[in-house]
XYZ file of C-alpha atoms in Angstrom:
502
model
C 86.475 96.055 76.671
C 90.013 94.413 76.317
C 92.254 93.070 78.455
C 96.233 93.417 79.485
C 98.654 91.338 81.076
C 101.428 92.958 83.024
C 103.809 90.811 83.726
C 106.782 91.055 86.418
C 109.754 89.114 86.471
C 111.374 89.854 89.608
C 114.038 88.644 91.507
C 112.671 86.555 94.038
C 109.010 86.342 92.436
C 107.341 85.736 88.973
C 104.014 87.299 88.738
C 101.295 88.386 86.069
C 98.439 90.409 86.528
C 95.670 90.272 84.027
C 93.464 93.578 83.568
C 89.768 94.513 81.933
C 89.832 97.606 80.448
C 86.576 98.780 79.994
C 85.265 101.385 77.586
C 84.465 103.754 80.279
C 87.968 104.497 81.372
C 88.017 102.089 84.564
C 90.183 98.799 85.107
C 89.416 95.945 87.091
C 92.181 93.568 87.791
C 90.424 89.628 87.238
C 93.434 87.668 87.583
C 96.938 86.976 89.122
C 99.430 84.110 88.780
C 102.542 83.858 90.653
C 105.896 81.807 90.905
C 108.624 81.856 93.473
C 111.373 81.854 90.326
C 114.152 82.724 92.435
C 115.660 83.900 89.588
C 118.836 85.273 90.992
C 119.031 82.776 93.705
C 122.398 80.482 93.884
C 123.927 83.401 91.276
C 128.235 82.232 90.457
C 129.988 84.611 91.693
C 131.176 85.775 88.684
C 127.060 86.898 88.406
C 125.661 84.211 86.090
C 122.285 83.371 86.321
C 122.377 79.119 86.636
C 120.778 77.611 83.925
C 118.325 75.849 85.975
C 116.973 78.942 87.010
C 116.329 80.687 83.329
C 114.744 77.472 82.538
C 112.271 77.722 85.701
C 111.364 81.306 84.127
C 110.902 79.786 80.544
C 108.136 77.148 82.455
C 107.027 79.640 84.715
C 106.408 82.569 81.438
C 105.238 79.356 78.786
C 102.443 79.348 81.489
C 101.942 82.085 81.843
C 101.732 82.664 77.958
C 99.062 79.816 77.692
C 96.853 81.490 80.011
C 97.140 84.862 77.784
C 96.531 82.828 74.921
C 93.084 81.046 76.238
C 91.421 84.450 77.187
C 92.679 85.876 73.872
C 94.957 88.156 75.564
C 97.657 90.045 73.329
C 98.669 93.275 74.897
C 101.122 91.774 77.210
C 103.552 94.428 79.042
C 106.672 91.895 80.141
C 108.955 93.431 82.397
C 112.363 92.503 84.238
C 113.642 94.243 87.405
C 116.291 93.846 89.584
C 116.866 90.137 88.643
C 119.046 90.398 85.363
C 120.670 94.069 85.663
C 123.815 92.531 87.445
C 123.941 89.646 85.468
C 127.159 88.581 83.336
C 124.800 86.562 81.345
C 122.052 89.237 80.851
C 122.106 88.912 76.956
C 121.967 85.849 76.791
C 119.131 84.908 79.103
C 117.010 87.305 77.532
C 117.257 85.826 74.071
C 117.210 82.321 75.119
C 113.673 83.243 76.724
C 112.060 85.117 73.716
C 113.668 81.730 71.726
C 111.650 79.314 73.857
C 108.503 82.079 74.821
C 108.698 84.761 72.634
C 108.310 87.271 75.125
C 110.378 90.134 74.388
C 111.435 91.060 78.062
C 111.715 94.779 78.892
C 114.866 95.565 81.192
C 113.894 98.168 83.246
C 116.389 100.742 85.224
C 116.429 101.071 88.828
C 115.058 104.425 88.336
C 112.385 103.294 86.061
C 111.454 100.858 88.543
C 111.336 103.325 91.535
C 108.848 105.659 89.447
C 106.501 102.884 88.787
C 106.559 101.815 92.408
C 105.587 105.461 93.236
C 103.076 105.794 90.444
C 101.374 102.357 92.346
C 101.337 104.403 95.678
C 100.838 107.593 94.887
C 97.399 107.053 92.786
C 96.275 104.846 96.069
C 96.879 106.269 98.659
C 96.197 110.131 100.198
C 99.486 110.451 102.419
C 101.113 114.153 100.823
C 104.709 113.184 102.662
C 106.865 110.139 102.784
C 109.461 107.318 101.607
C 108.133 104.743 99.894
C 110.575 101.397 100.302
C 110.251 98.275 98.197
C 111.906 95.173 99.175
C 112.386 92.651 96.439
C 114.506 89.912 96.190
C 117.869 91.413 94.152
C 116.968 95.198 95.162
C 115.628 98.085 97.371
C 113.910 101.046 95.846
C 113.661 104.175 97.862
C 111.277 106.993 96.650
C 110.948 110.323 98.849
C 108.244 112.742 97.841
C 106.564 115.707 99.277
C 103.620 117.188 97.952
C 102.278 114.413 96.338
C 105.998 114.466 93.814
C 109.307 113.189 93.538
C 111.745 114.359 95.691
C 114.790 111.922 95.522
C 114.714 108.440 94.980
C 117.297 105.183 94.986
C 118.084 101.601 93.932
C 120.565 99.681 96.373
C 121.668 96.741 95.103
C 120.514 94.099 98.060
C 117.392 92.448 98.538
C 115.712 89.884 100.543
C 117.475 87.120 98.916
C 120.909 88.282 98.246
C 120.972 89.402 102.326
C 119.591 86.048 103.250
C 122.281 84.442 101.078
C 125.083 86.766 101.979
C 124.657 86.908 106.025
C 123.605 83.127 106.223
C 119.859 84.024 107.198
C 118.115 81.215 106.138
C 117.803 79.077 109.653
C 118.800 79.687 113.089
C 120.575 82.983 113.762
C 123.531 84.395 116.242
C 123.331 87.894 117.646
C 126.923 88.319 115.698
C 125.186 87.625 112.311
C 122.198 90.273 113.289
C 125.322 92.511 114.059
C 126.865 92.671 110.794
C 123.289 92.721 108.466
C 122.853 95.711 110.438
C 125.801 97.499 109.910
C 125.935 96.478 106.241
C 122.688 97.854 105.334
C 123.189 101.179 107.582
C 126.274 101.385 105.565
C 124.590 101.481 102.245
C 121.797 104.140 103.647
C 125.009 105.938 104.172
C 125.564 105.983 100.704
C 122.287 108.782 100.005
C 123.060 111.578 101.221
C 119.508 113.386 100.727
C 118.138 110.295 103.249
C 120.330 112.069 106.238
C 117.854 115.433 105.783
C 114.685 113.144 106.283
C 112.813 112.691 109.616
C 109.653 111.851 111.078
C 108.082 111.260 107.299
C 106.025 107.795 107.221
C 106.747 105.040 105.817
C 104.863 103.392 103.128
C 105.904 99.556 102.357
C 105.566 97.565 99.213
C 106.137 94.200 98.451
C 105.317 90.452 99.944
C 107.657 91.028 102.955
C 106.088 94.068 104.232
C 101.875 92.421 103.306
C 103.127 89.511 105.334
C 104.856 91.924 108.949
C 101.031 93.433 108.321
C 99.244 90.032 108.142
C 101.531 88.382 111.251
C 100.461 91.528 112.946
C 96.323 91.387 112.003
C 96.900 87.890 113.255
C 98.001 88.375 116.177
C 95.777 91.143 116.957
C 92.595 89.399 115.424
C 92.102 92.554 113.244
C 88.560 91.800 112.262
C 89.172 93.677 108.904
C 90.979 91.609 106.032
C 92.775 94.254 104.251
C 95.973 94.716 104.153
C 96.217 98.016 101.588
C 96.861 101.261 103.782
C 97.560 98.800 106.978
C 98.209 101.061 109.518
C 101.837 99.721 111.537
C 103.903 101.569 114.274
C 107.549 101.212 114.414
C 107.152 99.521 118.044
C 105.033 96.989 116.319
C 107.077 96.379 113.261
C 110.067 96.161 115.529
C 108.567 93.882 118.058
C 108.227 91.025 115.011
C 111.777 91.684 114.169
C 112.733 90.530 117.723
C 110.419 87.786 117.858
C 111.588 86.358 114.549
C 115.565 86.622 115.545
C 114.842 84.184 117.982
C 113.135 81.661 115.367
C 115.400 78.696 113.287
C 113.385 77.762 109.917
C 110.421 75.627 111.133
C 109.584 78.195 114.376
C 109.214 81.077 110.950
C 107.092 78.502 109.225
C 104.936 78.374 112.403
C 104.058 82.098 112.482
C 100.341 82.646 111.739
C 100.199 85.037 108.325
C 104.075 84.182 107.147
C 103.820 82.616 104.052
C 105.940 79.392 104.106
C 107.784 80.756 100.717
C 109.089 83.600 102.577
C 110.060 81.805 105.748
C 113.316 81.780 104.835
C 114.272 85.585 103.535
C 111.795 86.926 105.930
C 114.814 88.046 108.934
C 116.496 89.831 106.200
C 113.485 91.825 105.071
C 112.580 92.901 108.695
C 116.182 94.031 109.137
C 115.672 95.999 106.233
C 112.666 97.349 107.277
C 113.355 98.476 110.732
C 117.166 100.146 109.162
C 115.466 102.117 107.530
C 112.357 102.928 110.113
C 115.668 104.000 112.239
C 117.200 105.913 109.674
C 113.837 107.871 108.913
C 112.818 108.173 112.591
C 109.415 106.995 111.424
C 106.654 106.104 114.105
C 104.231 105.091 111.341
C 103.916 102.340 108.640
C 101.343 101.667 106.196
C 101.246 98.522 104.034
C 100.639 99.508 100.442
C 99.253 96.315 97.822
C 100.071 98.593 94.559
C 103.409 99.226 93.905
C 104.876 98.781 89.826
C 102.365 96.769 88.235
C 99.614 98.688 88.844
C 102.116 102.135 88.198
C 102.355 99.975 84.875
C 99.026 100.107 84.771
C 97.647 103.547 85.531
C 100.199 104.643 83.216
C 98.581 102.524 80.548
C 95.044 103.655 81.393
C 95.813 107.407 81.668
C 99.651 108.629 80.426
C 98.919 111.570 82.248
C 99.209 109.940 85.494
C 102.940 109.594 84.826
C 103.403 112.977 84.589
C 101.532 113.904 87.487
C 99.499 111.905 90.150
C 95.483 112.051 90.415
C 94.749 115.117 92.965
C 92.402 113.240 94.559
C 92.799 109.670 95.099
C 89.213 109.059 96.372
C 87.524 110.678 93.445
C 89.822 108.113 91.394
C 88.507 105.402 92.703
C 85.093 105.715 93.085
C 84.973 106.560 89.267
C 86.855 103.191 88.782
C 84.501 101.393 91.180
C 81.453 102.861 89.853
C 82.580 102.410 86.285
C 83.472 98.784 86.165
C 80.068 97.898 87.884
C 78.148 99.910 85.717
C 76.300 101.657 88.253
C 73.309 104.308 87.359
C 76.346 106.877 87.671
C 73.720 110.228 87.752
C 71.613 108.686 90.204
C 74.380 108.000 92.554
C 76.030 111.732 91.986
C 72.038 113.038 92.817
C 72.073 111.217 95.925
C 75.135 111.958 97.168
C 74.393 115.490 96.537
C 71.162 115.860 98.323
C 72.733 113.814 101.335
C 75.678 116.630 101.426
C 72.988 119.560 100.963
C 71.336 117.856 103.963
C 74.689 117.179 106.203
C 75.836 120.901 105.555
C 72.369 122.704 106.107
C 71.871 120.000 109.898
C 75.416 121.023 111.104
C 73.571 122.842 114.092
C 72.166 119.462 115.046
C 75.101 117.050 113.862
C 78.203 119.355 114.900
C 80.920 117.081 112.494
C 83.318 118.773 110.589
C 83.806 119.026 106.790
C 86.073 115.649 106.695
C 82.893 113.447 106.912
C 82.003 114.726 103.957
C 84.340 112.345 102.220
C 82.424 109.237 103.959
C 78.765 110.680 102.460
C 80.022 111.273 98.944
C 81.944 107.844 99.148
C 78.697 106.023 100.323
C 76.580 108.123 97.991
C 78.374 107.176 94.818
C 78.522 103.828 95.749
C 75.622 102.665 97.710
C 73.598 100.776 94.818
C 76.905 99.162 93.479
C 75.697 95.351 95.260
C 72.827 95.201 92.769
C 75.886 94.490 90.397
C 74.957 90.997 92.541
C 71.189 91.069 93.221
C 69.041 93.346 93.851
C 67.195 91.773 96.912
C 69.687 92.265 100.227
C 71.798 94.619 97.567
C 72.446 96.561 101.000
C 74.649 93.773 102.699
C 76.547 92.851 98.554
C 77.600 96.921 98.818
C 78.555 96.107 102.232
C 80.889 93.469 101.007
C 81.829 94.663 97.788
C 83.254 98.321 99.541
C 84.855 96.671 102.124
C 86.967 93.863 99.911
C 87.160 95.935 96.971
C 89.799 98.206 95.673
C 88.266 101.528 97.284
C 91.471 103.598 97.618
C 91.828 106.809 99.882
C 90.747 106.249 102.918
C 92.058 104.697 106.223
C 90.195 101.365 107.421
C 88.392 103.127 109.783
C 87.034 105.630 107.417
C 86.098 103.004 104.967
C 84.470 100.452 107.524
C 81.826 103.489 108.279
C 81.565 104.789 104.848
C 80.468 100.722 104.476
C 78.016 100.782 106.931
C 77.108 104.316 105.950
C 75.959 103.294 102.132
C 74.082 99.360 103.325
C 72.328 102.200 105.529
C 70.644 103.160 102.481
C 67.822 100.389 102.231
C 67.489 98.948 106.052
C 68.969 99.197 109.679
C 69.578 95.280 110.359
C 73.383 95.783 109.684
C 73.755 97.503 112.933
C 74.325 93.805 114.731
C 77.442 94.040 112.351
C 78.805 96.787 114.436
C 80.267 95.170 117.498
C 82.532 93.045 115.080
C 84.274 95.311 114.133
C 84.601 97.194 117.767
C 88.493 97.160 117.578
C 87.881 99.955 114.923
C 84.895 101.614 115.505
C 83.764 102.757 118.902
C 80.206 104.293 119.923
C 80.624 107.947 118.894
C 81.455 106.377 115.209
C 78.642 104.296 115.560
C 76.884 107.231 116.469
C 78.089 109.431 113.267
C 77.012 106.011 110.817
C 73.712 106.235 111.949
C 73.539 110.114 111.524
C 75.081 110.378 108.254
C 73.469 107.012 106.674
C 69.892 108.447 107.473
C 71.157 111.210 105.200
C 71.874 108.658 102.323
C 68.280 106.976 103.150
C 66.429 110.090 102.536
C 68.395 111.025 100.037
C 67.896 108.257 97.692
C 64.308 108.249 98.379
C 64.657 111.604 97.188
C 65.497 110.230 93.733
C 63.574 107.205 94.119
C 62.583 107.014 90.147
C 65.913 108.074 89.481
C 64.643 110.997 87.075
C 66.282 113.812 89.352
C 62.208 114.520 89.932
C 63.645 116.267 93.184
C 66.619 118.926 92.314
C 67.399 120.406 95.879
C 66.149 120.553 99.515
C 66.174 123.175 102.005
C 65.860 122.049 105.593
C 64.940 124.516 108.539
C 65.508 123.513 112.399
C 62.155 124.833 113.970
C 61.357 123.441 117.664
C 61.580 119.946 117.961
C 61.308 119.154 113.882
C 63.032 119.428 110.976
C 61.142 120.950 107.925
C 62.527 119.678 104.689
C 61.440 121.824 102.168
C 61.728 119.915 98.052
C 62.168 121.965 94.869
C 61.110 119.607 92.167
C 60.545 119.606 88.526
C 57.129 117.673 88.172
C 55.363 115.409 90.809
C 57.066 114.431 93.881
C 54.468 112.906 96.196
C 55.876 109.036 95.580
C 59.810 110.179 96.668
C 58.309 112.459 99.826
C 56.191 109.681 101.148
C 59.320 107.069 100.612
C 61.083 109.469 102.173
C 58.958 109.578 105.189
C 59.587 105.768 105.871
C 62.794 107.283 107.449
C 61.108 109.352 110.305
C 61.772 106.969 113.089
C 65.115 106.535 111.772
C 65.914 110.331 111.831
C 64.165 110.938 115.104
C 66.546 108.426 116.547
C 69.809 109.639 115.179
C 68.743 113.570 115.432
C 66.300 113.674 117.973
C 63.670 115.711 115.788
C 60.731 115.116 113.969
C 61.377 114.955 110.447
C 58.745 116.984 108.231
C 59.206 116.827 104.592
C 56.693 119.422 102.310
């Protein structure tokens, strides 16, 4: 295994990310530190960088440093954004940090910076069509893609802080002030002409600003899922907090339940940029993304491919990263998935659900043992947990809730009083499918129950009111058919059959 530390210097925020690397291929990020630098903040207007803020970097990266040094971390990947590209005093700065850290920052372009913040989508999330929009502090990156690739893409030179700064955002607002942000920022959408052509494409947001509209939002709901990758926003809703926030001097932001008090401040200006652009786009949908150019720093790192073209299937990528870094019995979990989906495709008479649910049995099949990574007693409810706060990429939350529930399915059925928790996501008829389809997984891994692949297929014949499962197996399979059998109440309830296994 090693380990890497990506580190961003932006303009508003100083993070570093620190990364296993296992031998296997997958990645696990173990650690983050972050510091609200500022780094452009109070900028001359001649664009120097004060002196007090290069120094706050110097403290902010020496820590940073110390941290790489006590977990004997030396592949370090520094970057720069946004922050210094403007900068009279670029040169400078950089030396005088690689003096007092030596850390040899990396300046990257705007356009380098855009492709990394697609890379960070585009590997997480399964949308084909859309504009991805990044709101940092000094900047505003704009990718478009279709089918999955670059279309156009676009660095304007305003951000959170240098709106907040320039319009006077900071406390208490007047409609005139609102008035001109506006028509500033429409005038620099102006400025691309390939962002006329584009409507009705969603919108997928990156950065603090847009994770906290999604949190204020889950608050205010009472979302009862904490996850905030592939948050699922409408334009009404987005817009809604802009309006409420107008309203707001400093200490009503700090009030709002999910605003982070460091972004109290520059939050007005990133909702104005936000909704411009929701305007400009005609877009009715929003999604939160949590990867964005670290982790396109990252993927490129693990695979060099992925920078020349995105994973096909950003599912499949994930569950080999998930299923990788917990060392899971990999060929046990790819023989039960595929005796569940032999099962689900051969019962469609009885089940009637299309071919999409098929994602939700090979994502609970591949991962359904993963909580013995914790214990194996109750290793049911630690998948549970571990799916729903890990980083499982390609699916909405409601697909991923019942994949969840689908895979902790696998060993017993007391999870069900779990299910009216979550009932502002999942309604009866889903309920209905999770008990279906995680019967299938039950069976399924009973079917490999010495994980040997004893049992190689199944054939399963709707006669009356049972269902003959029929096992082709390579030695004795008496122990997996009688586990197997354990499930016939279980199936009876969910199919309304009797299930016979020979």
């Amino acid at each position: 295994m090693k380990k890497l530390a990506v580190i961003d210097v932006g303009s508003n925020t100083t993070r570093m990310v620190v990364v296993n690397l296992y031998d296997n291929g997958s990645y696990r990020i173990v650690d983050e530190l972050k510091e609200p630098v500022r780094l452009i903040s109070d900028m001359t207007q001649d664009n120097i960088i004060r002196p007090r803020r290069i120094q706050q970097l110097i403290k902010t990266l020496q820590m940073f440093k110390r941290l790489c040094t006590a977990n004997e971390i030396t592949d370090i990947i520094p970057v720069l954004t946004a922050a210094v590209r403007r900068a009279a005093n670029q040169r400078s700065l950089l030396d005088e940090v690689y003096a007092a850290t030596g850390i040899n920052l990396t300046l990257l372009t705007g356009e380098q910076e855009a492709i990394y913040v697609y890379q960070g989508v585009i590997n997480t999330m399964d949308i084909d069509a859309g504009v991805i929009m990044d709101i940092g502090g000094g900047t505003v990156e704009l990718v478009h893609f279709e089918k999955r690739q670059v279309k156009n893409l676009a660095c304007l030179p305003f951000g959170t802080v240098t709106l907040t700064e320039q319009f006077g955002l900071h406390d208490k607002v007047q409609p005139e002030q609102m008035d001109a942000i506006e028509e500033f920022i429409a005038a620099q959408f102006d400025e691309l002409p390939w962002l006329q052509n584009i409507s009705n494409l969603p919108l997928i947001g990156v950065g603090g600003s847009f994770r906290n509209v999604g949190k204020v939002l889950r608050k205010k709901k009472k979302y009862s899922l904490d996850i905030a990758h592939n948050y699922f926003m409408t334009e009404k809703e987005v817009n809604l907090v802009y309006e409420g926030v107008k309203k707001l001097d400093l200490d009503g932001r700090m009030k709002i339940k999910g605003l982070s008090n460091e972004r109290a401040d520059i939050f007005l200006a990133a909702l104005a940029a936000m909704t411009s652009l929701i305007k400009r786009i005609n877009s009715s949908d929003v999604y939160v993304s949590c990867t964005g150019m670290r982790e396109g720093i990252i993927f490129e790192h693990i695979d060099p491919q992925l920078a020349v073209k995105p994973t096909p299937n950003v599912l499949d990528f994930s569950l080999r990263n998930l299923s990788g870094q917990y060392n899971e019995n990999v060929e046990h979990a790819e023989r039960v998935t595929q005796l569940a989906v032999s099962m689900f495709e051969q019962l469609r008479q009885l089940h009637k659900l299309p071919n999409s649910y098929l994602r939700l049995i090979r994502t609970a099949g591949m991962l359904h043992d993963i909580g013995q990574r914790i214990k194996y007693y109750d290793h049911h409810k630690h998948t549970f947990y571990m799916m729903i706060n890990g980083n499982l990429y390609g699916l909405n939350h409601r697909d991923r809730l019942m994949a969840s529930f689908i895979a902790a399915f696998h060993r017993k059925e007391e999870m069900k009083k779990d299910y009216i928790k979550y009932g502002d996501i999942i309604n009866g008829a889903d309920i209905d499918i999770i008990n279906k389809l995680g019967v299938l997984i039950r069976i399924a891994e009973s079917f490999d129950r010495c994980m040997s692949g004893v049992i190689t297929g199944v054939s399963c014949d709707i006669l009356g009111d049972s269902v003959i499962v029929k096992t082709a197996a390579t030695a004795d399979a008496s122990l997996e058919i009688k586990d197997a059998l354990t499930s016939g109440n279980i199936f009876k309830k969910a199919y309304g059959k009797n299930l016979v296994i020979l």
